[in-house]
mmCIF file of C-alpha atoms (C1' of nucleotides) in Angstrom:
data_model
loop_
_atom_site.group_PDB
_atom_site.id
_atom_site.type_symbol
_atom_site.label_atom_id
_atom_site.label_comp_id
_atom_site.label_asym_id
_atom_site.label_seq_id
_atom_site.Cartn_x
_atom_site.Cartn_y
_atom_site.Cartn_z
ATOM 1 C CA MET A 473 277.970 3.553 171.486
ATOM 2 C CA LYS A 474 274.704 4.197 173.252
ATOM 3 C CA ILE A 475 272.362 7.057 172.469
ATOM 4 C CA ALA A 476 269.245 7.856 174.468
ATOM 5 C CA THR A 477 266.265 10.184 174.739
ATOM 6 C CA TRP A 478 264.301 11.223 177.823
ATOM 7 C CA ASN A 479 261.534 13.780 178.366
ATOM 8 C CA VAL A 480 262.338 14.836 181.947
ATOM 9 C CA ASN A 481 259.353 17.170 182.535
ATOM 10 C CA SER A 482 261.381 19.958 184.135
ATOM 11 C CA LEU A 483 265.154 19.592 184.382
ATOM 12 C CA ASN A 484 265.024 21.766 187.437
ATOM 13 C CA VAL A 485 263.045 19.112 189.289
ATOM 14 C CA ARG A 486 264.606 16.097 187.583
ATOM 15 C CA LEU A 487 268.328 16.958 187.554
ATOM 16 C CA PRO A 488 269.038 14.513 190.418
ATOM 17 C CA HIS A 489 267.248 11.816 188.429
ATOM 18 C CA VAL A 490 269.214 12.567 185.291
ATOM 19 C CA LEU A 491 272.512 12.407 187.177
ATOM 20 C CA LYS A 492 271.541 9.235 189.009
ATOM 21 C CA TRP A 493 270.396 7.607 185.787
ATOM 22 C CA LEU A 494 273.570 8.529 183.918
ATOM 23 C CA GLU A 495 275.641 7.057 186.714
ATOM 24 C CA ALA A 496 273.860 3.716 186.287
ATOM 25 C CA ASN A 497 273.535 4.094 182.509
ATOM 26 C CA PRO A 498 276.589 5.923 181.211
ATOM 27 C CA VAL A 499 275.221 6.414 177.695
ATOM 28 C CA ASP A 500 277.373 8.363 175.268
ATOM 29 C CA VAL A 501 274.583 10.708 174.226
ATOM 30 C CA LEU A 502 271.428 11.727 176.045
ATOM 31 C CA CYS A 503 268.826 13.924 174.380
ATOM 32 C CA VAL A 504 266.570 15.688 176.891
ATOM 33 C CA GLN A 505 263.232 17.337 176.337
ATOM 34 C CA GLU A 506 261.058 19.661 178.406
ATOM 35 C CA THR A 507 263.896 21.229 180.349
ATOM 36 C CA LYS A 508 261.550 24.214 181.020
ATOM 37 C CA LEU A 509 264.594 26.386 181.718
ATOM 38 C CA THR A 510 265.977 29.521 180.149
ATOM 39 C CA ASP A 511 269.622 29.144 179.141
ATOM 40 C CA ASP A 512 270.870 31.278 182.036
ATOM 41 C CA LYS A 513 269.327 28.811 184.486
ATOM 42 C CA PHE A 514 270.584 25.637 182.746
ATOM 43 C CA PRO A 515 272.579 23.432 185.163
ATOM 44 C CA ALA A 516 275.591 23.049 182.845
ATOM 45 C CA ALA A 517 278.187 22.854 185.616
ATOM 46 C CA ALA A 518 276.507 19.896 187.346
ATOM 47 C CA ILE A 519 276.199 18.059 184.053
ATOM 48 C CA GLU A 520 279.810 18.740 183.085
ATOM 49 C CA ALA A 521 280.942 17.572 186.475
ATOM 50 C CA ALA A 522 279.285 14.222 185.645
ATOM 51 C CA GLY A 523 281.510 13.914 182.593
ATOM 52 C CA TYR A 524 279.189 15.260 179.894
ATOM 53 C CA GLN A 525 279.492 18.121 177.504
ATOM 54 C CA VAL A 526 276.186 19.838 176.901
ATOM 55 C CA ALA A 527 274.350 21.972 174.358
ATOM 56 C CA TYR A 528 270.955 23.452 175.130
ATOM 57 C CA THR A 529 268.281 25.860 174.113
ATOM 58 C CA GLY A 530 265.392 26.671 176.385
ATOM 59 C CA GLN A 531 262.670 29.080 177.398
ATOM 60 C CA LYS A 532 260.692 29.879 180.483
ATOM 61 C CA THR A 533 258.062 27.387 181.707
ATOM 62 C CA TYR A 534 257.638 25.341 178.543
ATOM 63 C CA ASN A 535 259.607 23.196 176.079
ATOM 64 C CA GLY A 536 263.410 23.390 176.008
ATOM 65 C CA VAL A 537 265.823 20.714 174.732
ATOM 66 C CA ALA A 538 269.411 19.664 175.495
ATOM 67 C CA ILE A 539 272.017 17.233 174.213
ATOM 68 C CA LEU A 540 274.423 15.674 176.707
ATOM 69 C CA SER A 541 277.505 13.905 175.365
ATOM 70 C CA ARG A 542 280.609 12.193 176.646
ATOM 71 C CA LEU A 543 282.288 12.944 173.294
ATOM 72 C CA PRO A 544 282.877 16.390 171.775
ATOM 73 C CA ILE A 545 279.809 18.245 170.456
ATOM 74 C CA THR A 546 280.249 20.318 167.257
ATOM 75 C CA ASP A 547 278.135 22.188 164.712
ATOM 76 C CA VAL A 548 275.252 22.898 167.037
ATOM 77 C CA VAL A 549 272.080 24.131 165.330
ATOM 78 C CA LYS A 550 269.090 25.427 167.297
ATOM 79 C CA ASN A 551 265.580 25.087 165.853
ATOM 80 C CA ASN A 552 264.469 24.397 162.276
ATOM 81 C CA PRO A 553 265.875 27.059 159.916
ATOM 82 C CA ARG A 554 262.896 26.387 157.647
ATOM 83 C CA TYR A 555 260.311 27.160 160.314
ATOM 84 C CA GLU A 556 259.945 30.347 162.325
ATOM 85 C CA ASP A 557 259.133 29.234 165.858
ATOM 86 C CA ALA A 558 259.486 30.988 169.192
ATOM 87 C CA GLN A 559 259.178 27.614 170.964
ATOM 88 C CA GLN A 560 262.470 25.909 171.697
ATOM 89 C CA ARG A 561 261.974 22.339 170.456
ATOM 90 C CA ILE A 562 264.897 21.304 168.302
ATOM 91 C CA LEU A 563 268.624 20.990 168.793
ATOM 92 C CA ALA A 564 271.042 19.325 166.352
ATOM 93 C CA ALA A 565 274.716 18.514 166.769
ATOM 94 C CA THR A 566 277.494 16.368 165.363
ATOM 95 C CA ILE A 567 278.987 13.816 167.766
ATOM 96 C CA ASP A 568 281.498 11.124 166.768
ATOM 97 C CA GLY A 569 280.586 11.411 163.099
ATOM 98 C CA MET A 570 276.864 11.104 163.754
ATOM 99 C CA ARG A 571 274.317 13.857 163.278
ATOM 100 C CA ILE A 572 272.133 13.883 166.394
ATOM 101 C CA VAL A 573 268.783 15.668 166.351
ATOM 102 C CA CYS A 574 266.954 16.169 169.659
ATOM 103 C CA ALA A 575 263.301 17.001 169.119
ATOM 104 C CA TYR A 576 260.303 17.850 171.269
ATOM 105 C CA VAL A 577 257.328 17.592 168.912
ATOM 106 C CA PRO A 578 254.313 19.702 169.924
ATOM 107 C CA ASN A 579 251.658 17.925 171.945
ATOM 108 C CA GLY A 580 248.676 19.217 169.986
ATOM 109 C CA GLN A 581 246.315 19.266 172.979
ATOM 110 C CA SER A 582 243.274 17.922 171.105
ATOM 111 C CA VAL A 583 242.368 17.386 167.458
ATOM 112 C CA ASP A 584 239.994 20.374 167.414
ATOM 113 C CA SER A 585 242.536 22.717 168.961
ATOM 114 C CA GLU A 586 244.631 25.352 167.246
ATOM 115 C CA LYS A 587 247.627 23.582 168.762
ATOM 116 C CA TYR A 588 246.765 20.552 166.658
ATOM 117 C CA GLY A 589 247.179 22.624 163.500
ATOM 118 C CA TYR A 590 250.444 23.950 164.842
ATOM 119 C CA LYS A 591 251.634 20.412 165.489
ATOM 120 C CA LEU A 592 250.850 19.256 161.939
ATOM 121 C CA GLY A 593 252.469 22.338 160.373
ATOM 122 C CA TRP A 594 255.497 21.922 162.619
ATOM 123 C CA LEU A 595 255.791 18.270 161.573
ATOM 124 C CA ALA A 596 255.553 19.120 157.882
ATOM 125 C CA ALA A 597 258.399 21.643 158.223
ATOM 126 C CA PHE A 598 260.353 19.137 160.349
ATOM 127 C CA ARG A 599 260.014 16.571 157.579
ATOM 128 C CA ASP A 600 261.304 18.993 154.927
ATOM 129 C CA TRP A 601 264.292 19.926 157.061
ATOM 130 C CA LEU A 602 265.096 16.320 157.975
ATOM 131 C CA ASP A 603 264.998 15.425 154.248
ATOM 132 C CA GLU A 604 267.787 17.897 153.733
ATOM 133 C CA GLN A 605 269.624 16.715 156.863
ATOM 134 C CA ALA A 606 269.400 13.091 155.722
ATOM 135 C CA GLN A 607 271.098 14.002 152.419
ATOM 136 C CA GLN A 608 273.786 15.972 154.184
ATOM 137 C CA TYR A 609 274.399 13.484 157.030
ATOM 138 C CA PRO A 610 274.023 9.803 156.138
ATOM 139 C CA GLN A 611 274.674 8.924 159.843
ATOM 140 C CA LEU A 612 271.536 10.617 161.139
ATOM 141 C CA ALA A 613 269.694 9.888 164.404
ATOM 142 C CA VAL A 614 266.524 11.759 165.367
ATOM 143 C CA LEU A 615 265.690 11.227 169.016
ATOM 144 C CA GLY A 616 262.912 12.702 171.080
ATOM 145 C CA ASP A 617 259.377 12.990 172.341
ATOM 146 C CA TYR A 618 257.332 12.739 169.111
ATOM 147 C CA ASN A 619 253.964 12.908 170.910
ATOM 148 C CA ILE A 620 252.693 10.314 168.441
ATOM 149 C CA ALA A 621 252.003 6.618 169.101
ATOM 150 C CA PRO A 622 252.820 5.111 165.701
ATOM 151 C CA GLU A 623 250.483 2.107 165.821
ATOM 152 C CA ASP A 624 247.646 0.699 167.904
ATOM 153 C CA ARG A 625 250.082 -1.712 169.576
ATOM 154 C CA ASP A 626 251.776 1.409 170.995
ATOM 155 C CA VAL A 627 248.590 2.319 172.855
ATOM 156 C CA HIS A 628 247.290 0.628 176.029
ATOM 157 C CA ASP A 629 243.643 1.024 175.019
ATOM 158 C CA PRO A 630 243.407 1.745 171.280
ATOM 159 C CA VAL A 631 239.608 1.798 171.365
ATOM 160 C CA ALA A 632 239.442 4.462 174.027
ATOM 161 C CA TRP A 633 242.166 6.499 172.334
ATOM 162 C CA ALA A 634 240.835 6.114 168.744
ATOM 163 C CA GLY A 635 240.975 9.391 166.800
ATOM 164 C CA GLN A 636 242.367 11.360 169.706
ATOM 165 C CA VAL A 637 245.456 13.540 169.757
ATOM 166 C CA LEU A 638 248.735 11.489 169.879
ATOM 167 C CA VAL A 639 247.153 8.662 167.860
ATOM 168 C CA SER A 640 245.084 10.420 165.103
ATOM 169 C CA ASP A 641 245.513 9.386 161.467
ATOM 170 C CA GLN A 642 246.963 12.728 160.471
ATOM 171 C CA GLU A 643 249.646 12.553 163.169
ATOM 172 C CA ARG A 644 250.491 8.980 162.257
ATOM 173 C CA ALA A 645 250.674 9.935 158.605
ATOM 174 C CA ALA A 646 253.092 12.762 159.515
ATOM 175 C CA LEU A 647 255.289 10.251 161.303
ATOM 176 C CA LEU A 648 255.121 7.897 158.327
ATOM 177 C CA ARG A 649 256.392 10.729 156.138
ATOM 178 C CA LEU A 650 259.527 10.755 158.295
ATOM 179 C CA ASN A 651 259.867 7.005 157.755
ATOM 180 C CA GLU A 652 259.607 7.656 154.008
ATOM 181 C CA LEU A 653 262.886 9.589 154.292
ATOM 182 C CA GLY A 654 264.447 6.277 155.220
ATOM 183 C CA LEU A 655 264.302 6.920 158.993
ATOM 184 C CA LYS A 656 263.515 3.734 160.901
ATOM 185 C CA ASP A 657 261.998 3.334 164.367
ATOM 186 C CA ALA A 658 264.917 1.684 166.225
ATOM 187 C CA PHE A 659 262.592 0.072 168.743
ATOM 188 C CA ARG A 660 260.818 -1.921 166.031
ATOM 189 C CA LEU A 661 264.014 -3.238 164.516
ATOM 190 C CA PHE A 662 263.888 -5.814 167.309
ATOM 191 C CA GLU A 663 261.544 -8.248 168.977
ATOM 192 C CA GLN A 664 259.794 -6.419 171.830
ATOM 193 C CA ALA A 665 257.419 -7.312 174.649
ATOM 194 C CA ASP A 666 253.736 -6.551 174.080
ATOM 195 C CA LYS A 667 252.487 -3.365 175.759
ATOM 196 C CA SER A 668 255.838 -1.581 175.721
ATOM 197 C CA PHE A 669 255.297 2.098 176.479
ATOM 198 C CA SER A 670 257.439 5.145 177.186
ATOM 199 C CA TRP A 671 254.885 7.401 178.881
ATOM 200 C CA TRP A 672 252.258 6.797 181.557
ATOM 201 C CA ASP A 673 249.746 9.279 182.944
ATOM 202 C CA TYR A 674 250.450 10.457 186.471
ATOM 203 C CA ARG A 675 246.760 9.972 187.183
ATOM 204 C CA GLN A 676 244.686 6.855 187.834
ATOM 205 C CA LEU A 677 247.678 4.618 188.655
ATOM 206 C CA GLY A 678 248.746 4.878 185.006
ATOM 207 C CA PHE A 679 252.179 3.352 185.503
ATOM 208 C CA ARG A 680 251.165 0.654 187.962
ATOM 209 C CA LEU A 681 248.424 -0.511 185.591
ATOM 210 C CA ASN A 682 250.713 0.013 182.573
ATOM 211 C CA LYS A 683 248.216 2.372 180.969
ATOM 212 C CA GLY A 684 250.727 3.983 178.696
ATOM 213 C CA LEU A 685 251.664 5.078 175.221
ATOM 214 C CA ARG A 686 254.879 4.664 173.222
ATOM 215 C CA ILE A 687 255.512 8.199 172.014
ATOM 216 C CA ASP A 688 259.261 8.628 172.589
ATOM 217 C CA HIS A 689 261.259 7.381 169.648
ATOM 218 C CA ILE A 690 264.728 7.020 168.157
ATOM 219 C CA LEU A 691 264.624 7.214 164.364
ATOM 220 C CA LEU A 692 267.736 6.097 162.490
ATOM 221 C CA SER A 693 268.924 6.629 158.955
ATOM 222 C CA PRO A 694 269.581 3.444 156.955
ATOM 223 C CA ALA A 695 273.318 3.621 157.677
ATOM 224 C CA LEU A 696 272.750 3.878 161.444
ATOM 225 C CA ALA A 697 269.892 1.364 161.483
ATOM 226 C CA ALA A 698 272.331 -1.140 159.952
ATOM 227 C CA ARG A 699 274.660 -0.539 162.905
ATOM 228 C CA CYS A 700 271.940 -0.704 165.578
ATOM 229 C CA SER A 701 272.089 -3.850 167.710
ATOM 230 C CA ALA A 702 269.529 -3.010 170.430
ATOM 231 C CA CYS A 703 266.800 -0.572 171.487
ATOM 232 C CA VAL A 704 265.162 -0.652 174.889
ATOM 233 C CA ILE A 705 262.904 1.384 177.126
ATOM 234 C CA ASP A 706 264.158 1.764 180.697
ATOM 235 C CA ARG A 707 261.129 1.741 183.026
ATOM 236 C CA GLU A 708 263.292 1.969 186.188
ATOM 237 C CA PRO A 709 263.332 5.736 186.690
ATOM 238 C CA ARG A 710 259.548 5.870 186.275
ATOM 239 C CA LYS A 711 259.437 3.954 189.589
ATOM 240 C CA TRP A 712 261.520 6.530 191.451
ATOM 241 C CA GLU A 713 260.186 9.140 193.847
ATOM 242 C CA GLN A 714 258.701 12.158 191.987
ATOM 243 C CA PRO A 715 259.403 10.739 188.525
ATOM 244 C CA SER A 716 259.056 12.225 185.062
ATOM 245 C CA ASP A 717 255.962 10.752 183.354
ATOM 246 C CA HIS A 718 258.312 9.545 180.531
ATOM 247 C CA ALA A 719 260.879 6.779 180.520
ATOM 248 C CA PRO A 720 264.261 6.885 178.692
ATOM 249 C CA VAL A 721 264.697 5.059 175.394
ATOM 250 C CA ILE A 722 268.197 3.771 174.580
ATOM 251 C CA ALA A 723 269.650 2.534 171.280
ATOM 252 C CA THR A 724 272.972 0.744 170.912
ATOM 253 C CA ILE A 725 274.978 1.580 167.809
ATOM 254 C CA ASP A 726 277.905 -0.673 167.001
ATOM 255 C "C1'" DA B 1431 230.745 16.327 187.354
ATOM 256 C "C1'" DT B 1432 236.279 15.648 181.472
ATOM 257 C "C1'" DG B 1433 237.830 13.331 186.472
ATOM 258 C "C1'" DG B 1434 242.299 11.767 187.750
ATOM 259 C "C1'" DC B 1435 248.420 14.188 188.619
ATOM 260 C "C1'" DA B 1436 252.420 17.318 188.114
ATOM 261 C "C1'" DA B 1437 254.951 21.614 187.129
ATOM 262 C "C1'" DA B 1438 255.337 26.593 186.710
ATOM 263 C "C1'" DA B 1439 254.028 31.329 187.463
ATOM 264 C "C1'" DC B 1440 252.991 38.198 189.472
ATOM 265 C "C1'" DG B 1441 249.533 31.768 192.627
ATOM 266 C "C1'" DT B 1442 245.023 31.627 197.877
ATOM 267 C "C1'" DT B 1443 244.206 29.736 190.853
ATOM 268 C "C1'" DT B 1444 245.169 28.988 185.818
ATOM 269 C "C1'" DT B 1445 247.478 26.833 181.926
ATOM 270 C "C1'" DT B 1446 249.616 23.015 179.872
ATOM 271 C "C1'" DG B 1447 250.909 18.531 179.286
ATOM 272 C "C1'" DA B 1448 249.705 13.609 177.138
#
DNA sequence: ATGGCAAAACGTTTTTGA
């Protein structure tokens, strides 16, 4: 069983990439972030034609998440019931006995911005809800764009980035509080190449120079971590014409 | 001179992202 996450930066623009990628990588579950589509505009038919069931919740212009699955999707929950939020950033569903959470964590903009406070508050509520979810669903996987690089090795230039949004101590502490629930970063369960990133700036030849960050993660409960045999980042679609700035992350669950 | 892309929207520019 393969589960994956990919911030597509507009599903309207990237639908051909998603379909092409799924053809080459027929994962069982794909969590998508930044669809930027209201539900009435969601391309469900095209995705179903590719052999995937789909659940989604979106809004105009910003945010929006979806779960694509080759296996039946049940018990869909939109958003965090513990946190009033107009922004569509969370979708949860049960697939093949696993509880899958697709999350698009707020960006935060900059540490002195109001959006940074929103990010930290959102993450605190996310933690509280995941605590409950972890109790209820031992087979829990939380996939998404966390907008946090957990450690300096997840940052191409830690000195230049020091203290900035996406790497600040408070954000990293919020991510650690998710780990304290028993959720493990699937990528770090394995030996990985140095300078492995999941996002590269469109500007200044970011991808070509590998000036990136690792901010897209798959967190697994202890029961799922024990079944996980691989976790990789697929850089291929970042090389395609008109790419998303993020690459997919894929975990294999035995 | 905080630039440098990319996407979306009541667009001949602004906001947001990371």
